[in-house]
Short mmCIF file of C-alpha atoms in Angstrom, two decimals:
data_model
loop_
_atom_site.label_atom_id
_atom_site.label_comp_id
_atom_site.label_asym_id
_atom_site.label_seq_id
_atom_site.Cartn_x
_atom_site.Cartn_y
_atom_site.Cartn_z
CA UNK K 1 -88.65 -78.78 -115.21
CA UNK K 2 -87.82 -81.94 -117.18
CA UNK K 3 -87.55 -84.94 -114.80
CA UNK K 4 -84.04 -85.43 -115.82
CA UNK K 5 -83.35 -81.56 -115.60
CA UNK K 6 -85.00 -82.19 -112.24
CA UNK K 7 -82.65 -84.97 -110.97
CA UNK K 8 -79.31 -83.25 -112.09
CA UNK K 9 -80.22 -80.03 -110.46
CA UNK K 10 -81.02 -82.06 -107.35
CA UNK K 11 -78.06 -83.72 -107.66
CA UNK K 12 -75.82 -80.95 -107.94
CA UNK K 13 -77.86 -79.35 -104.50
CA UNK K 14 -77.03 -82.55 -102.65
CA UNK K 15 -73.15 -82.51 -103.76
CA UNK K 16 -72.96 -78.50 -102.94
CA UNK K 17 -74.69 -79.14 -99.16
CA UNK K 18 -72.39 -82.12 -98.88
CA UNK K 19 -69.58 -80.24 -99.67
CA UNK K 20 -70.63 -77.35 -97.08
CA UNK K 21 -71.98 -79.88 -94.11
CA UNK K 22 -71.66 -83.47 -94.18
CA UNK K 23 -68.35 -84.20 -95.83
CA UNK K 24 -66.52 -84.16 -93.66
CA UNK K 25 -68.13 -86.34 -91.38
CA UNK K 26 -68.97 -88.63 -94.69
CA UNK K 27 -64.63 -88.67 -94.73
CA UNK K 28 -64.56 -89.88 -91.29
CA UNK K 29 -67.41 -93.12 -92.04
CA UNK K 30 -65.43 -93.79 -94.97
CA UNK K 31 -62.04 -93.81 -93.40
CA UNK K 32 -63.08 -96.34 -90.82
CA UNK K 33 -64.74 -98.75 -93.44
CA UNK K 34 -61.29 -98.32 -95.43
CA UNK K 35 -59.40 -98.88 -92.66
CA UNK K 36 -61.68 -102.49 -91.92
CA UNK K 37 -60.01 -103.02 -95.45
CA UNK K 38 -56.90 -102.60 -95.18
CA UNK K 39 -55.54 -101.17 -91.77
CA UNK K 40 -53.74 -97.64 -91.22
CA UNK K 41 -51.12 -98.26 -94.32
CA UNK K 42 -54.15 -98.64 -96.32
CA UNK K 43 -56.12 -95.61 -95.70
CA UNK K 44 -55.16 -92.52 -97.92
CA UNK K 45 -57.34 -89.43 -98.62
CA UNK K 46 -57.01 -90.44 -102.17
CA UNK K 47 -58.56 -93.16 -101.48
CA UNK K 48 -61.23 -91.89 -99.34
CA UNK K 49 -61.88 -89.24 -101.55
CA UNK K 50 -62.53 -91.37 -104.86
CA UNK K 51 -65.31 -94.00 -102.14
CA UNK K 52 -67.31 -90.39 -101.63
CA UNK K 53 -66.67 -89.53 -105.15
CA UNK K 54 -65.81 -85.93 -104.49
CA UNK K 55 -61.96 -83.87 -105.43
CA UNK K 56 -58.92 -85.11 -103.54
CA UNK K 57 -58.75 -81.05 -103.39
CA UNK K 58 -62.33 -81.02 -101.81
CA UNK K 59 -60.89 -83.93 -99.09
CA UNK K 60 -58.01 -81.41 -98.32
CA UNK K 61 -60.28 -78.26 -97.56
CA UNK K 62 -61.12 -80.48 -94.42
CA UNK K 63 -58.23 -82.73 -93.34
CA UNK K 64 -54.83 -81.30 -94.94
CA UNK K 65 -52.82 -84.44 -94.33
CA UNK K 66 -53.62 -88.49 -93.01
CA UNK K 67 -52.72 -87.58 -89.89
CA UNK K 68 -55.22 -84.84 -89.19
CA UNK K 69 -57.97 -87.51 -90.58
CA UNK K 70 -56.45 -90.51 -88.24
CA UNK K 71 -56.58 -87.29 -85.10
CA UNK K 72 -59.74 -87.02 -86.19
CA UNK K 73 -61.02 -90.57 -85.60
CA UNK K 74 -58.82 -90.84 -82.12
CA UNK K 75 -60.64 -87.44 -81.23
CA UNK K 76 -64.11 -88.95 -81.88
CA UNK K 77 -63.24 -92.12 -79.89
CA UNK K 78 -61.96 -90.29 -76.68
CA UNK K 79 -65.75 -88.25 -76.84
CA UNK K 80 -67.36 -91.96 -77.05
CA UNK K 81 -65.11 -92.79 -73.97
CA UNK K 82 -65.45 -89.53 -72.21
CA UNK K 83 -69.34 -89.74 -72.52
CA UNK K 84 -69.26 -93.29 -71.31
CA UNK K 85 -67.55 -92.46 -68.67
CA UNK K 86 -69.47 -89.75 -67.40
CA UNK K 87 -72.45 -91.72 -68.01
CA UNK K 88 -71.25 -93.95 -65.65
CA UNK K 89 -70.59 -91.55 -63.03
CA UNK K 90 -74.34 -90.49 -63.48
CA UNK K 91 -75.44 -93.89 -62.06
CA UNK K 92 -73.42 -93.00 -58.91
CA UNK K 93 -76.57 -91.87 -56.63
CA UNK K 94 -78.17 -95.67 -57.49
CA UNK K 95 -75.47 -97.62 -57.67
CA UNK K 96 -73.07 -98.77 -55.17
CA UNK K 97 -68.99 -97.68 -55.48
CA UNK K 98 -67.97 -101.48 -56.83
CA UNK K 99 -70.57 -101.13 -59.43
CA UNK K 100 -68.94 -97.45 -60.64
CA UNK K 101 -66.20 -98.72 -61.23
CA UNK K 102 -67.17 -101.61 -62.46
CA UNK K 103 -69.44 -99.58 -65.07
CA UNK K 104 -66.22 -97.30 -65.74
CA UNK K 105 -64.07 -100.18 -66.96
CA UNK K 106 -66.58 -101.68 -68.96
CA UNK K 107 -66.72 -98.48 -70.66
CA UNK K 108 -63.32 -98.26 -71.82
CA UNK K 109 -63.56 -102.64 -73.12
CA UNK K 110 -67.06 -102.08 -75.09
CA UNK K 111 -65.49 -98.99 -76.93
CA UNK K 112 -62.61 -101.44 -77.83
CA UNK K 113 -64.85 -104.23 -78.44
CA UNK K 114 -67.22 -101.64 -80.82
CA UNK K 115 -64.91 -99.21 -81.85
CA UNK K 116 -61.29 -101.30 -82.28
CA UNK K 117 -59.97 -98.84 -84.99
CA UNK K 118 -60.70 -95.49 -83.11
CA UNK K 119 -59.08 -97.35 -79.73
CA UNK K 120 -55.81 -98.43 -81.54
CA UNK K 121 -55.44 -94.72 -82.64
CA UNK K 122 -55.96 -93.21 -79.07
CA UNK K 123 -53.74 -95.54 -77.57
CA UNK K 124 -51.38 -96.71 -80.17
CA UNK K 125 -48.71 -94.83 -82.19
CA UNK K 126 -49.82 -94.15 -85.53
CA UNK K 127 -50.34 -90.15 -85.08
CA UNK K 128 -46.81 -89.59 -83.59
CA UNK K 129 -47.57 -85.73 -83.04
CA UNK K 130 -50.40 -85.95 -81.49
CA UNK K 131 -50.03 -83.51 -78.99
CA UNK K 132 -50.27 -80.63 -81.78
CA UNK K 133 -53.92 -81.85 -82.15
CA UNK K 134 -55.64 -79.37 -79.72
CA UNK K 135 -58.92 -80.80 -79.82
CA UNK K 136 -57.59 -84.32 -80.00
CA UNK K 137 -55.28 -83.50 -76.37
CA UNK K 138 -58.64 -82.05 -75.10
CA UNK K 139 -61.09 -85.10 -75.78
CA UNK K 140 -58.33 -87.27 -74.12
CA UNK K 141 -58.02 -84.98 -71.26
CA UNK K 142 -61.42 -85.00 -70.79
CA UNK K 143 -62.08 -88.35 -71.11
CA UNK K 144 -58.58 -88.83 -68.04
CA UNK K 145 -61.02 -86.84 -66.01
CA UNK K 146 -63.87 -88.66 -65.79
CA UNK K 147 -61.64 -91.64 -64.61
CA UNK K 148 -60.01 -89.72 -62.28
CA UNK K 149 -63.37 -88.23 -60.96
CA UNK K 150 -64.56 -92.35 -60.31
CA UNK K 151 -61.73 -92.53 -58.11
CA UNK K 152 -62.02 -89.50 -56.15
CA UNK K 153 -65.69 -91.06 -55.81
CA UNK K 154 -64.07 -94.76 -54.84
CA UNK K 155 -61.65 -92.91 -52.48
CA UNK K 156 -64.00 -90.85 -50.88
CA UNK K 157 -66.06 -94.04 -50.16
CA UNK K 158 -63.45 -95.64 -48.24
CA UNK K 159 -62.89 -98.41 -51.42
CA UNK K 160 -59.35 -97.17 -52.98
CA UNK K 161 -56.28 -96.64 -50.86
CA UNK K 162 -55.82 -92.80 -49.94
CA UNK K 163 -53.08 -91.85 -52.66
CA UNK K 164 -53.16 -89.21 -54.89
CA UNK K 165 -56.23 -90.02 -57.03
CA UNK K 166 -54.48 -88.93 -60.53
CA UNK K 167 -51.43 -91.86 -59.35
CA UNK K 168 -54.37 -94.70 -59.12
CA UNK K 169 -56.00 -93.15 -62.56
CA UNK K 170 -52.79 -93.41 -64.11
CA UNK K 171 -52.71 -96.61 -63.02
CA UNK K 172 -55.94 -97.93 -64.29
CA UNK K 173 -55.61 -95.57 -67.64
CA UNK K 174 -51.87 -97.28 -68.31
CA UNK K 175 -52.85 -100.45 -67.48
CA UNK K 176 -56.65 -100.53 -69.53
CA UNK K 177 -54.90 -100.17 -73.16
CA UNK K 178 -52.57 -103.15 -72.38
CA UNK K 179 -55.68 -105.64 -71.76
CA UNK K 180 -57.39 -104.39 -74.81
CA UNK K 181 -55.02 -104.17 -77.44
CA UNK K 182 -54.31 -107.68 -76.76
CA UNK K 183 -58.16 -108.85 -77.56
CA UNK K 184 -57.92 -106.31 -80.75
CA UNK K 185 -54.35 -107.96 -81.62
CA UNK K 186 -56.50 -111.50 -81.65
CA UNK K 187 -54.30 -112.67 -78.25
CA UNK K 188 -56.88 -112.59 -75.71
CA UNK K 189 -56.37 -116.15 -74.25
CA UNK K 190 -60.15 -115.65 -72.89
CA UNK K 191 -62.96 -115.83 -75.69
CA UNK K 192 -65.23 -113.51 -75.95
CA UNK K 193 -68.15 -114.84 -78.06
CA UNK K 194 -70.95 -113.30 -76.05
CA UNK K 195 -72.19 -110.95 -73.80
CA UNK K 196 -71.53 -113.61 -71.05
CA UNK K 197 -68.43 -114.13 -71.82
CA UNK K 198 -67.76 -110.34 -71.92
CA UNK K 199 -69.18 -109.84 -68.24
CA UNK K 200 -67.03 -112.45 -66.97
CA UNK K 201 -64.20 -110.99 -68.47
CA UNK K 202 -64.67 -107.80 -67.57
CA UNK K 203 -65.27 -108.66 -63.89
CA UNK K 204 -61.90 -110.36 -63.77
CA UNK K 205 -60.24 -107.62 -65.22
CA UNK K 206 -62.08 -105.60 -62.45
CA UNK K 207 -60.51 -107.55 -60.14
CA UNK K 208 -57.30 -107.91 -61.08
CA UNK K 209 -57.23 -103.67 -61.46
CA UNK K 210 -58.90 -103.24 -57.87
CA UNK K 211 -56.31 -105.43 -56.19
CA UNK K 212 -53.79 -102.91 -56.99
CA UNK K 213 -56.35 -99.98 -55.93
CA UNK K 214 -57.84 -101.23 -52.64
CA UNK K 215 -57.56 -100.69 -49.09
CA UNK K 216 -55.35 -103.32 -47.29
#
């Protein structure tokens, strides 16, 4: 086979595995980077379509409208959280119950910190039916859970008052979005240029969040 021959058939093997595999994950990569660009209003499938250079009818075999892309994104971010979460719990057998929680809060500010586009859709409103994405309300569920599970853990350790543990999850899950969105809304009246500066502002946040959790 000609080398040119050679290159167009390989070409057309990559586009048809793409098309079977990896675009739809490709949509997802490209949807964040457009949405670095110009925010939610900005992101289209049209648009994300043309950046991977495929059909908008090929970006509509996997995500029928913006909304099932954006649940998408939001569904991804709750498995990063879940996952960190968990992880977190993991640690419990060599770490003390301060430190858990600790580790479980600093798991929900690094995804902001990393991830501020898949935070602002789990937590904000730009996919006003949300709760008809099943896998979306599972991932978020999930990731509830795992918080809920560190307090069990806290409460069981004689750290958070004895109340029912999904009241003081609700409590820290409520109250986690507000601190965040603030930072990703550029009105975090505490820097955060470093790692340093992270840890110190995570351990205040910590604090302020265990006040309202503790014993008396």
């Amino acid at each position: 086979m000609a080398a040119a021959g050679k290159i167009a058939f390989l070409t057309r093997m990559a586009r048809a595995g793409y098309h079977h595999g990896d675009l739809k994950q490709a949509l997802l990569d490209t949807s964040l980077t457009l949405l670095d660009e110009s925010g939610v209003s900005g992101l289209t499938l049209q648009k994300a379509a043309k950046r991977q250079g495929v059909s908008a009818a090929a970006v509509y075999r996997h995500y029928a409208s913006k909304e099932e892309l954006l649940a998408a994104i939001a569904e991804q971010g709750f498995t990063l959280l879940r996952d960190a979460v968990y992880a977190a719990l993991d640690h419990r057998p060599r770490q003390s119950t301060r430190a858990l929680f600790r580790r479980s809060v600093a798991a929900y500010i690094d995804l902001a910190l990393r991830k501020p586009h898949h935070y602002e859709l789990m937590f904000g409103a730009a996919i006003p039916a949300n709760h008809e994405y099943t896998e979306l309300r599972a991932r978020g569920e999930e990731a509830f859970e795992g918080l809920l599970e560190t307090v069990r853990v806290c409460q069981a350790e004689g750290l958070f008052k004895r109340r029912k543990p999904i009241v003081l999850a609700f409590q820290v899950w409520s109250t986690m979005p507000g601190y965040v969105m603030l930072h990703i809304a550029g009105r975090n009246p505490f820097p955060i240029d470093d790692s340093a500066q992270l840890k110190r502002l995570t351990g205040l946040l910590v604090q302020f969040l265990r006040r309202g959790l503790e014993r008396d």
